[in-house]
Amino acid sequence: MVSLDAAALEQLFQLVVVGGLAFVRVGALFLTAPVLSHGGLPLLFRASLALVIVVGMLPALPPQPPLELHPWVLLLLALKEATIGALIGFLSSGVLSAARFAGGLLDMDIGFQTALLFDPNLGGFPTLVGEFFAFAALMLFFGLGGVETLLVALTESIRLLPLTALTFPAVTAPELVRWVGALTALAVSIAAPVMAALFVSLWGLALLARTAPQINIFMLSFSLKAAIGIGMLFVSVPLIVVLLRTAVQVLQQEVLLVVRTLAP
């Protein structure tokens, strides 16, 4: 009877450890995933939501390898879970980061960066056009099933990288460089139409300065760049939405592909 109680107690402890490791993975994902990583969300809300997801996942988890209950092993497992969760969240928020970067490029050219204010929720100075692009990308992320993709990627990562297996994800530097390069190319593609129009306007102002030096080109350029930038921004909104929609769809496939390549 004593041995049965000890076995049941050990099984219960193993279940608690598995749940704790799953909580670390989900919690790390919430720190980098879209919306959930926003500083305006209370930490207690994110922790409670992660706990609810873990409790719902526990009955459906595949059998986990035997676990060695050693403090250093548990510490390494927690570090592995935090790495996997943060990586999935970082990949899923790539389009939003690219959209903010594209908006930052346009704000710098148009001149909106003089109107920046510190946002304590983001911990920085969000740009006007960048937040507009990020909001559009976020709506497309929700509308095209981005949340479902996150949950599928999470369950797929648990299947390929069990919670109690001390195997770190096989992520290579070229893979990360390729991912960052693709996001940078996306940001430049989003900002390209407006940047091209602003470049042409600057070229025209340079010619005007040579032909009519008495005109104060420096003061004229502020209002002209703002007018051309805002006008081209509204004209290119349909193209930007198409680019963001395609990027979100590719992102969903890429996240699942990267998760499947994490297995060593």
PDB file of C-alpha atoms in Angstrom:
ATOM      1  CA  MET A   1       0.000   0.000   0.000  1.00  0.00           C
ATOM      2  CA  VAL A   2       2.868   2.350   0.842  1.00  0.00           C
ATOM      3  CA  SER A   3       4.596   1.676  -2.472  1.00  0.00           C
ATOM      4  CA  LEU A   4       1.326   2.346  -4.322  1.00  0.00           C
ATOM      5  CA  ASP A   5       0.900   5.657  -2.535  1.00  0.00           C
ATOM      6  CA  ALA A   6       4.504   6.592  -3.289  1.00  0.00           C
ATOM      7  CA  ALA A   7       4.029   5.721  -6.962  1.00  0.00           C
ATOM      8  CA  ALA A   8       0.829   7.770  -7.138  1.00  0.00           C
ATOM      9  CA  LEU A   9       2.545  10.676  -5.421  1.00  0.00           C
ATOM     10  CA  GLU A  10       5.474  10.502  -7.831  1.00  0.00           C
ATOM     11  CA  GLN A  11       3.093  10.400 -10.798  1.00  0.00           C
ATOM     12  CA  LEU A  12       1.275  13.452  -9.447  1.00  0.00           C
ATOM     13  CA  PHE A  13       4.580  15.270  -9.004  1.00  0.00           C
ATOM     14  CA  GLN A  14       5.586  14.392 -12.566  1.00  0.00           C
ATOM     15  CA  LEU A  15       2.276  15.825 -13.796  1.00  0.00           C
ATOM     16  CA  VAL A  16       2.865  19.045 -11.852  1.00  0.00           C
ATOM     17  CA  VAL A  17       6.379  19.353 -13.318  1.00  0.00           C
ATOM     18  CA  VAL A  18       5.081  18.758 -16.860  1.00  0.00           C
ATOM     19  CA  GLY A  19       2.384  21.378 -16.311  1.00  0.00           C
ATOM     20  CA  GLY A  20       4.973  23.814 -14.984  1.00  0.00           C
ATOM     21  CA  LEU A  21       7.205  23.302 -18.015  1.00  0.00           C
ATOM     22  CA  ALA A  22       4.229  23.790 -20.340  1.00  0.00           C
ATOM     23  CA  PHE A  23       3.379  26.977 -18.436  1.00  0.00           C
ATOM     24  CA  VAL A  24       6.924  28.269 -19.013  1.00  0.00           C
ATOM     25  CA  ARG A  25       6.641  27.613 -22.761  1.00  0.00           C
ATOM     26  CA  VAL A  26       3.238  29.276 -23.068  1.00  0.00           C
ATOM     27  CA  GLY A  27       4.270  32.168 -20.818  1.00  0.00           C
ATOM     28  CA  ALA A  28       7.402  32.845 -22.868  1.00  0.00           C
ATOM     29  CA  LEU A  29       5.274  32.793 -26.027  1.00  0.00           C
ATOM     30  CA  PHE A  30       2.980  35.400 -24.467  1.00  0.00           C
ATOM     31  CA  LEU A  31       5.969  37.679 -23.838  1.00  0.00           C
ATOM     32  CA  THR A  32       6.784  37.929 -27.559  1.00  0.00           C
ATOM     33  CA  ALA A  33       3.526  37.058 -29.399  1.00  0.00           C
ATOM     34  CA  PRO A  34       1.370  39.737 -31.063  1.00  0.00           C
ATOM     35  CA  VAL A  35      -1.054  41.611 -28.762  1.00  0.00           C
ATOM     36  CA  LEU A  36      -0.225  39.422 -25.757  1.00  0.00           C
ATOM     37  CA  SER A  37       3.226  40.989 -25.475  1.00  0.00           C
ATOM     38  CA  HIS A  38       1.756  44.497 -25.232  1.00  0.00           C
ATOM     39  CA  GLY A  39       2.791  46.258 -22.056  1.00  0.00           C
ATOM     40  CA  GLY A  40      -0.761  47.455 -21.448  1.00  0.00           C
ATOM     41  CA  LEU A  41      -1.928  43.930 -20.599  1.00  0.00           C
ATOM     42  CA  PRO A  42      -1.528  43.180 -16.881  1.00  0.00           C
ATOM     43  CA  LEU A  43       0.950  40.455 -16.065  1.00  0.00           C
ATOM     44  CA  LEU A  44      -1.675  38.705 -13.935  1.00  0.00           C
ATOM     45  CA  PHE A  45      -4.024  38.482 -16.934  1.00  0.00           C
ATOM     46  CA  ARG A  46      -1.326  36.954 -19.139  1.00  0.00           C
ATOM     47  CA  ALA A  47      -0.321  34.496 -16.435  1.00  0.00           C
ATOM     48  CA  SER A  48      -3.951  33.494 -15.844  1.00  0.00           C
ATOM     49  CA  LEU A  49      -4.577  33.013 -19.567  1.00  0.00           C
ATOM     50  CA  ALA A  50      -1.422  30.913 -19.879  1.00  0.00           C
ATOM     51  CA  LEU A  51      -2.554  28.800 -16.918  1.00  0.00           C
ATOM     52  CA  VAL A  52      -5.986  28.237 -18.485  1.00  0.00           C
ATOM     53  CA  ILE A  53      -4.388  27.141 -21.774  1.00  0.00           C
ATOM     54  CA  VAL A  54      -2.001  24.773 -19.974  1.00  0.00           C
ATOM     55  CA  VAL A  55      -4.803  23.200 -17.935  1.00  0.00           C
ATOM     56  CA  GLY A  56      -6.776  22.658 -21.145  1.00  0.00           C
ATOM     57  CA  MET A  57      -3.736  21.169 -22.894  1.00  0.00           C
ATOM     58  CA  LEU A  58      -2.648  18.744 -20.166  1.00  0.00           C
ATOM     59  CA  PRO A  59      -5.226  15.993 -20.892  1.00  0.00           C
ATOM     60  CA  ALA A  60      -4.345  16.060 -24.616  1.00  0.00           C
ATOM     61  CA  LEU A  61      -0.560  16.058 -24.222  1.00  0.00           C
ATOM     62  CA  PRO A  62       1.253  13.089 -25.779  1.00  0.00           C
ATOM     63  CA  PRO A  63       3.160  10.762 -23.426  1.00  0.00           C
ATOM     64  CA  GLN A  64       6.292  12.510 -22.188  1.00  0.00           C
ATOM     65  CA  PRO A  65       9.709  10.841 -21.742  1.00  0.00           C
ATOM     66  CA  PRO A  66      10.729   9.886 -18.194  1.00  0.00           C
ATOM     67  CA  LEU A  67      11.912  12.883 -16.215  1.00  0.00           C
ATOM     68  CA  GLU A  68      14.978  13.029 -13.990  1.00  0.00           C
ATOM     69  CA  LEU A  69      13.983  15.118 -10.973  1.00  0.00           C
ATOM     70  CA  HIS A  70      17.251  16.973 -10.476  1.00  0.00           C
ATOM     71  CA  PRO A  71      17.400  20.751  -9.852  1.00  0.00           C
ATOM     72  CA  TRP A  72      19.915  21.405 -12.647  1.00  0.00           C
ATOM     73  CA  VAL A  73      17.926  19.276 -15.077  1.00  0.00           C
ATOM     74  CA  LEU A  74      14.731  21.155 -14.225  1.00  0.00           C
ATOM     75  CA  LEU A  75      16.537  24.479 -14.662  1.00  0.00           C
ATOM     76  CA  LEU A  76      17.817  23.485 -18.110  1.00  0.00           C
ATOM     77  CA  LEU A  77      14.362  22.234 -19.089  1.00  0.00           C
ATOM     78  CA  ALA A  78      12.805  25.543 -18.022  1.00  0.00           C
ATOM     79  CA  LEU A  79      15.433  27.418 -20.054  1.00  0.00           C
ATOM     80  CA  LYS A  80      14.666  25.239 -23.077  1.00  0.00           C
ATOM     81  CA  GLU A  81      10.919  25.846 -22.750  1.00  0.00           C
ATOM     82  CA  ALA A  82      11.424  29.603 -22.449  1.00  0.00           C
ATOM     83  CA  THR A  83      13.617  29.582 -25.573  1.00  0.00           C
ATOM     84  CA  ILE A  84      11.074  27.633 -27.632  1.00  0.00           C
ATOM     85  CA  GLY A  85       8.103  29.736 -26.525  1.00  0.00           C
ATOM     86  CA  ALA A  86       9.908  33.037 -27.085  1.00  0.00           C
ATOM     87  CA  LEU A  87      11.085  31.884 -30.525  1.00  0.00           C
ATOM     88  CA  ILE A  88       7.564  30.948 -31.660  1.00  0.00           C
ATOM     89  CA  GLY A  89       6.206  34.270 -30.416  1.00  0.00           C
ATOM     90  CA  PHE A  90       9.029  36.200 -32.076  1.00  0.00           C
ATOM     91  CA  LEU A  91       8.393  34.506 -35.419  1.00  0.00           C
ATOM     92  CA  SER A  92       4.649  35.113 -35.218  1.00  0.00           C
ATOM     93  CA  SER A  93       5.124  38.839 -34.556  1.00  0.00           C
ATOM     94  CA  GLY A  94       7.534  39.281 -37.468  1.00  0.00           C
ATOM     95  CA  VAL A  95       5.014  40.924 -39.817  1.00  0.00           C
ATOM     96  CA  LEU A  96       4.000  43.435 -37.144  1.00  0.00           C
ATOM     97  CA  SER A  97       7.651  44.334 -36.565  1.00  0.00           C
ATOM     98  CA  ALA A  98       8.186  44.741 -40.313  1.00  0.00           C
ATOM     99  CA  ALA A  99       5.091  46.957 -40.552  1.00  0.00           C
ATOM    100  CA  ARG A 100       6.328  49.177 -37.710  1.00  0.00           C
ATOM    101  CA  PHE A 101       9.764  49.392 -39.323  1.00  0.00           C
ATOM    102  CA  ALA A 102       8.225  50.403 -42.656  1.00  0.00           C
ATOM    103  CA  GLY A 103       6.168  53.065 -40.920  1.00  0.00           C
ATOM    104  CA  GLY A 104       9.275  54.342 -39.164  1.00  0.00           C
ATOM    105  CA  LEU A 105      11.015  54.768 -42.507  1.00  0.00           C
ATOM    106  CA  LEU A 106       8.094  56.800 -43.845  1.00  0.00           C
ATOM    107  CA  ASP A 107       7.761  58.887 -40.683  1.00  0.00           C
ATOM    108  CA  MET A 108      11.408  59.826 -40.972  1.00  0.00           C
ATOM    109  CA  ASP A 109      11.010  60.887 -44.621  1.00  0.00           C
ATOM    110  CA  ILE A 110       7.662  62.657 -44.226  1.00  0.00           C
ATOM    111  CA  GLY A 111       8.720  64.447 -41.042  1.00  0.00           C
ATOM    112  CA  PHE A 112       6.277  62.925 -38.557  1.00  0.00           C
ATOM    113  CA  GLN A 113       9.070  61.945 -36.181  1.00  0.00           C
ATOM    114  CA  THR A 114       8.970  65.456 -34.746  1.00  0.00           C
ATOM    115  CA  ALA A 115       5.542  64.589 -33.266  1.00  0.00           C
ATOM    116  CA  LEU A 116       6.568  61.449 -31.394  1.00  0.00           C
ATOM    117  CA  LEU A 117       5.578  60.890 -27.778  1.00  0.00           C
ATOM    118  CA  PHE A 118       6.846  58.287 -25.346  1.00  0.00           C
ATOM    119  CA  ASP A 119       4.504  55.311 -24.928  1.00  0.00           C
ATOM    120  CA  PRO A 120       5.087  53.552 -21.585  1.00  0.00           C
ATOM    121  CA  ASN A 121       3.178  50.484 -22.773  1.00  0.00           C
ATOM    122  CA  LEU A 122       5.572  49.941 -25.682  1.00  0.00           C
ATOM    123  CA  GLY A 123       8.584  51.263 -23.812  1.00  0.00           C
ATOM    124  CA  GLY A 124       9.589  53.543 -26.670  1.00  0.00           C
ATOM    125  CA  PHE A 125       8.496  56.176 -29.179  1.00  0.00           C
ATOM    126  CA  PRO A 126       5.986  54.591 -31.590  1.00  0.00           C
ATOM    127  CA  THR A 127       5.723  56.272 -34.972  1.00  0.00           C
ATOM    128  CA  LEU A 128       2.396  57.413 -36.392  1.00  0.00           C
ATOM    129  CA  VAL A 129       2.522  55.579 -39.714  1.00  0.00           C
ATOM    130  CA  GLY A 130       4.219  52.602 -38.062  1.00  0.00           C
ATOM    131  CA  GLU A 131       1.328  52.137 -35.643  1.00  0.00           C
ATOM    132  CA  PHE A 132      -1.148  52.482 -38.524  1.00  0.00           C
ATOM    133  CA  PHE A 133       0.634  49.754 -40.479  1.00  0.00           C
ATOM    134  CA  ALA A 134       0.955  47.569 -37.374  1.00  0.00           C
ATOM    135  CA  PHE A 135      -2.772  47.914 -36.638  1.00  0.00           C
ATOM    136  CA  ALA A 136      -3.616  46.894 -40.211  1.00  0.00           C
ATOM    137  CA  ALA A 137      -1.272  43.900 -39.965  1.00  0.00           C
ATOM    138  CA  LEU A 138      -2.811  42.949 -36.621  1.00  0.00           C
ATOM    139  CA  MET A 139      -6.352  42.995 -38.028  1.00  0.00           C
ATOM    140  CA  LEU A 140      -5.220  40.783 -40.906  1.00  0.00           C
ATOM    141  CA  PHE A 141      -3.446  38.501 -38.422  1.00  0.00           C
ATOM    142  CA  PHE A 142      -6.691  37.945 -36.525  1.00  0.00           C
ATOM    143  CA  GLY A 143      -8.856  37.780 -39.639  1.00  0.00           C
ATOM    144  CA  LEU A 144      -6.694  35.168 -41.384  1.00  0.00           C
ATOM    145  CA  GLY A 145      -6.519  32.795 -38.409  1.00  0.00           C
ATOM    146  CA  GLY A 146      -3.264  33.852 -36.816  1.00  0.00           C
ATOM    147  CA  VAL A 147      -4.402  32.810 -33.336  1.00  0.00           C
ATOM    148  CA  GLU A 148      -5.248  29.320 -34.569  1.00  0.00           C
ATOM    149  CA  THR A 149      -1.815  29.126 -36.212  1.00  0.00           C
ATOM    150  CA  LEU A 150      -0.180  30.041 -32.903  1.00  0.00           C
ATOM    151  CA  LEU A 151      -2.043  27.269 -31.081  1.00  0.00           C
ATOM    152  CA  VAL A 152      -1.197  24.744 -33.802  1.00  0.00           C
ATOM    153  CA  ALA A 153       2.462  25.781 -33.683  1.00  0.00           C
ATOM    154  CA  LEU A 154       2.448  25.415 -29.904  1.00  0.00           C
ATOM    155  CA  THR A 155       0.978  21.904 -29.946  1.00  0.00           C
ATOM    156  CA  GLU A 156       3.257  20.907 -32.835  1.00  0.00           C
ATOM    157  CA  SER A 157       6.292  22.094 -30.893  1.00  0.00           C
ATOM    158  CA  ILE A 158       5.253  19.982 -27.908  1.00  0.00           C
ATOM    159  CA  ARG A 159       4.898  16.950 -30.169  1.00  0.00           C
ATOM    160  CA  LEU A 160       8.304  17.450 -31.799  1.00  0.00           C
ATOM    161  CA  LEU A 161      10.131  18.747 -28.720  1.00  0.00           C
ATOM    162  CA  PRO A 162       8.650  17.002 -25.672  1.00  0.00           C
ATOM    163  CA  LEU A 163       8.513  18.992 -22.466  1.00  0.00           C
ATOM    164  CA  THR A 164      10.677  16.590 -20.473  1.00  0.00           C
ATOM    165  CA  ALA A 165      13.271  15.919 -23.194  1.00  0.00           C
ATOM    166  CA  LEU A 166      16.505  17.850 -22.682  1.00  0.00           C
ATOM    167  CA  THR A 167      16.977  18.684 -26.369  1.00  0.00           C
ATOM    168  CA  PHE A 168      17.369  22.300 -27.417  1.00  0.00           C
ATOM    169  CA  PRO A 169      15.883  23.520 -30.717  1.00  0.00           C
ATOM    170  CA  ALA A 170      18.185  23.146 -33.689  1.00  0.00           C
ATOM    171  CA  VAL A 171      18.030  26.763 -34.880  1.00  0.00           C
ATOM    172  CA  THR A 172      20.933  27.838 -37.059  1.00  0.00           C
ATOM    173  CA  ALA A 173      22.260  31.351 -37.613  1.00  0.00           C
ATOM    174  CA  PRO A 174      21.625  31.266 -41.404  1.00  0.00           C
ATOM    175  CA  GLU A 175      17.963  30.466 -40.739  1.00  0.00           C
ATOM    176  CA  LEU A 176      17.591  33.479 -38.444  1.00  0.00           C
ATOM    177  CA  VAL A 177      19.482  35.702 -40.895  1.00  0.00           C
ATOM    178  CA  ARG A 178      17.176  34.555 -43.711  1.00  0.00           C
ATOM    179  CA  TRP A 179      14.124  35.326 -41.583  1.00  0.00           C
ATOM    180  CA  VAL A 180      15.355  38.798 -40.612  1.00  0.00           C
ATOM    181  CA  GLY A 181      16.305  39.511 -44.233  1.00  0.00           C
ATOM    182  CA  ALA A 182      12.834  38.525 -45.436  1.00  0.00           C
ATOM    183  CA  LEU A 183      11.189  40.825 -42.868  1.00  0.00           C
ATOM    184  CA  THR A 184      13.482  43.709 -43.851  1.00  0.00           C
ATOM    185  CA  ALA A 185      12.622  43.174 -47.526  1.00  0.00           C
ATOM    186  CA  LEU A 186       8.917  43.186 -46.606  1.00  0.00           C
ATOM    187  CA  ALA A 187       9.315  46.477 -44.725  1.00  0.00           C
ATOM    188  CA  VAL A 188      11.080  48.107 -47.669  1.00  0.00           C
ATOM    189  CA  SER A 189       8.389  46.789 -50.055  1.00  0.00           C
ATOM    190  CA  ILE A 190       5.650  48.334 -47.916  1.00  0.00           C
ATOM    191  CA  ALA A 191       7.372  51.708 -47.737  1.00  0.00           C
ATOM    192  CA  ALA A 192       8.697  51.729 -51.325  1.00  0.00           C
ATOM    193  CA  PRO A 193       5.809  53.565 -53.119  1.00  0.00           C
ATOM    194  CA  VAL A 194       5.751  56.484 -50.696  1.00  0.00           C
ATOM    195  CA  MET A 195       9.547  56.627 -50.455  1.00  0.00           C
ATOM    196  CA  ALA A 196       9.806  56.723 -54.253  1.00  0.00           C
ATOM    197  CA  ALA A 197       7.327  59.604 -54.453  1.00  0.00           C
ATOM    198  CA  LEU A 198       9.207  61.511 -51.765  1.00  0.00           C
ATOM    199  CA  PHE A 199      12.486  60.937 -53.591  1.00  0.00           C
ATOM    200  CA  VAL A 200      11.029  62.338 -56.809  1.00  0.00           C
ATOM    201  CA  SER A 201       9.719  65.365 -54.903  1.00  0.00           C
ATOM    202  CA  LEU A 202      13.148  66.000 -53.385  1.00  0.00           C
ATOM    203  CA  TRP A 203      14.698  65.723 -56.827  1.00  0.00           C
ATOM    204  CA  GLY A 204      12.218  68.281 -58.129  1.00  0.00           C
ATOM    205  CA  LEU A 205      12.963  70.603 -55.202  1.00  0.00           C
ATOM    206  CA  ALA A 206      16.671  70.321 -55.943  1.00  0.00           C
ATOM    207  CA  LEU A 207      16.061  71.390 -59.545  1.00  0.00           C
ATOM    208  CA  LEU A 208      13.858  74.244 -58.321  1.00  0.00           C
ATOM    209  CA  ALA A 209      16.601  75.398 -55.966  1.00  0.00           C
ATOM    210  CA  ARG A 210      19.049  75.575 -58.869  1.00  0.00           C
ATOM    211  CA  THR A 211      16.684  77.461 -61.162  1.00  0.00           C
ATOM    212  CA  ALA A 212      15.142  79.778 -58.535  1.00  0.00           C
ATOM    213  CA  PRO A 213      17.646  80.243 -55.698  1.00  0.00           C
ATOM    214  CA  GLN A 214      15.600  83.055 -54.148  1.00  0.00           C
ATOM    215  CA  ILE A 215      12.923  80.541 -53.030  1.00  0.00           C
ATOM    216  CA  ASN A 216      13.336  79.152 -49.515  1.00  0.00           C
ATOM    217  CA  ILE A 217      13.377  75.480 -50.517  1.00  0.00           C
ATOM    218  CA  PHE A 218      14.140  74.333 -46.987  1.00  0.00           C
ATOM    219  CA  MET A 219      10.897  75.737 -45.555  1.00  0.00           C
ATOM    220  CA  LEU A 220       8.899  74.709 -48.624  1.00  0.00           C
ATOM    221  CA  SER A 221      10.082  71.097 -48.381  1.00  0.00           C
ATOM    222  CA  PHE A 222       8.410  70.537 -44.989  1.00  0.00           C
ATOM    223  CA  SER A 223       4.854  71.157 -46.156  1.00  0.00           C
ATOM    224  CA  LEU A 224       5.442  69.657 -49.596  1.00  0.00           C
ATOM    225  CA  LYS A 225       6.891  66.396 -48.256  1.00  0.00           C
ATOM    226  CA  ALA A 226       4.058  66.071 -45.737  1.00  0.00           C
ATOM    227  CA  ALA A 227       1.399  66.638 -48.421  1.00  0.00           C
ATOM    228  CA  ILE A 228       2.985  64.249 -50.927  1.00  0.00           C
ATOM    229  CA  GLY A 229       3.676  61.639 -48.260  1.00  0.00           C
ATOM    230  CA  ILE A 230       0.122  61.635 -46.876  1.00  0.00           C
ATOM    231  CA  GLY A 231      -1.379  61.646 -50.370  1.00  0.00           C
ATOM    232  CA  MET A 232       0.746  58.752 -51.584  1.00  0.00           C
ATOM    233  CA  LEU A 233       0.099  56.895 -48.349  1.00  0.00           C
ATOM    234  CA  PHE A 234      -3.660  56.927 -48.927  1.00  0.00           C
ATOM    235  CA  VAL A 235      -3.247  56.056 -52.602  1.00  0.00           C
ATOM    236  CA  SER A 236      -1.005  53.074 -51.798  1.00  0.00           C
ATOM    237  CA  VAL A 237      -3.166  51.700 -48.949  1.00  0.00           C
ATOM    238  CA  PRO A 238      -4.739  48.963 -51.171  1.00  0.00           C
ATOM    239  CA  LEU A 239      -1.285  47.810 -52.270  1.00  0.00           C
ATOM    240  CA  ILE A 240      -0.041  47.846 -48.676  1.00  0.00           C
ATOM    241  CA  VAL A 241      -3.022  45.774 -47.523  1.00  0.00           C
ATOM    242  CA  VAL A 242      -2.349  43.212 -50.268  1.00  0.00           C
ATOM    243  CA  LEU A 243       1.322  43.018 -49.247  1.00  0.00           C
ATOM    244  CA  LEU A 244       0.435  42.614 -45.574  1.00  0.00           C
ATOM    245  CA  ARG A 245      -2.216  39.980 -46.311  1.00  0.00           C
ATOM    246  CA  THR A 246       0.232  37.953 -48.393  1.00  0.00           C
ATOM    247  CA  ALA A 247       2.899  38.359 -45.713  1.00  0.00           C
ATOM    248  CA  VAL A 248       0.562  37.151 -42.957  1.00  0.00           C
ATOM    249  CA  GLN A 249      -0.417  34.095 -45.010  1.00  0.00           C
ATOM    250  CA  VAL A 250       3.243  33.292 -45.720  1.00  0.00           C
ATOM    251  CA  LEU A 251       4.023  33.894 -42.047  1.00  0.00           C
ATOM    252  CA  GLN A 252       1.538  31.253 -40.942  1.00  0.00           C
ATOM    253  CA  GLN A 253       3.176  28.674 -43.201  1.00  0.00           C
ATOM    254  CA  GLU A 254       6.691  29.760 -42.190  1.00  0.00           C
ATOM    255  CA  VAL A 255       5.970  29.533 -38.462  1.00  0.00           C
ATOM    256  CA  LEU A 256       4.757  25.947 -38.800  1.00  0.00           C
ATOM    257  CA  LEU A 257       7.704  25.124 -41.073  1.00  0.00           C
ATOM    258  CA  VAL A 258      10.234  26.571 -38.629  1.00  0.00           C
ATOM    259  CA  VAL A 259       8.601  24.741 -35.720  1.00  0.00           C
ATOM    260  CA  ARG A 260       8.892  21.457 -37.619  1.00  0.00           C
ATOM    261  CA  THR A 261      12.580  22.161 -38.300  1.00  0.00           C
ATOM    262  CA  LEU A 262      13.267  22.820 -34.607  1.00  0.00           C
ATOM    263  CA  ALA A 263      13.456  19.115 -33.871  1.00  0.00           C
ATOM    264  CA  PRO A 264      17.117  18.010 -33.723  1.00  0.00           C
TER     265      PRO A 264
END
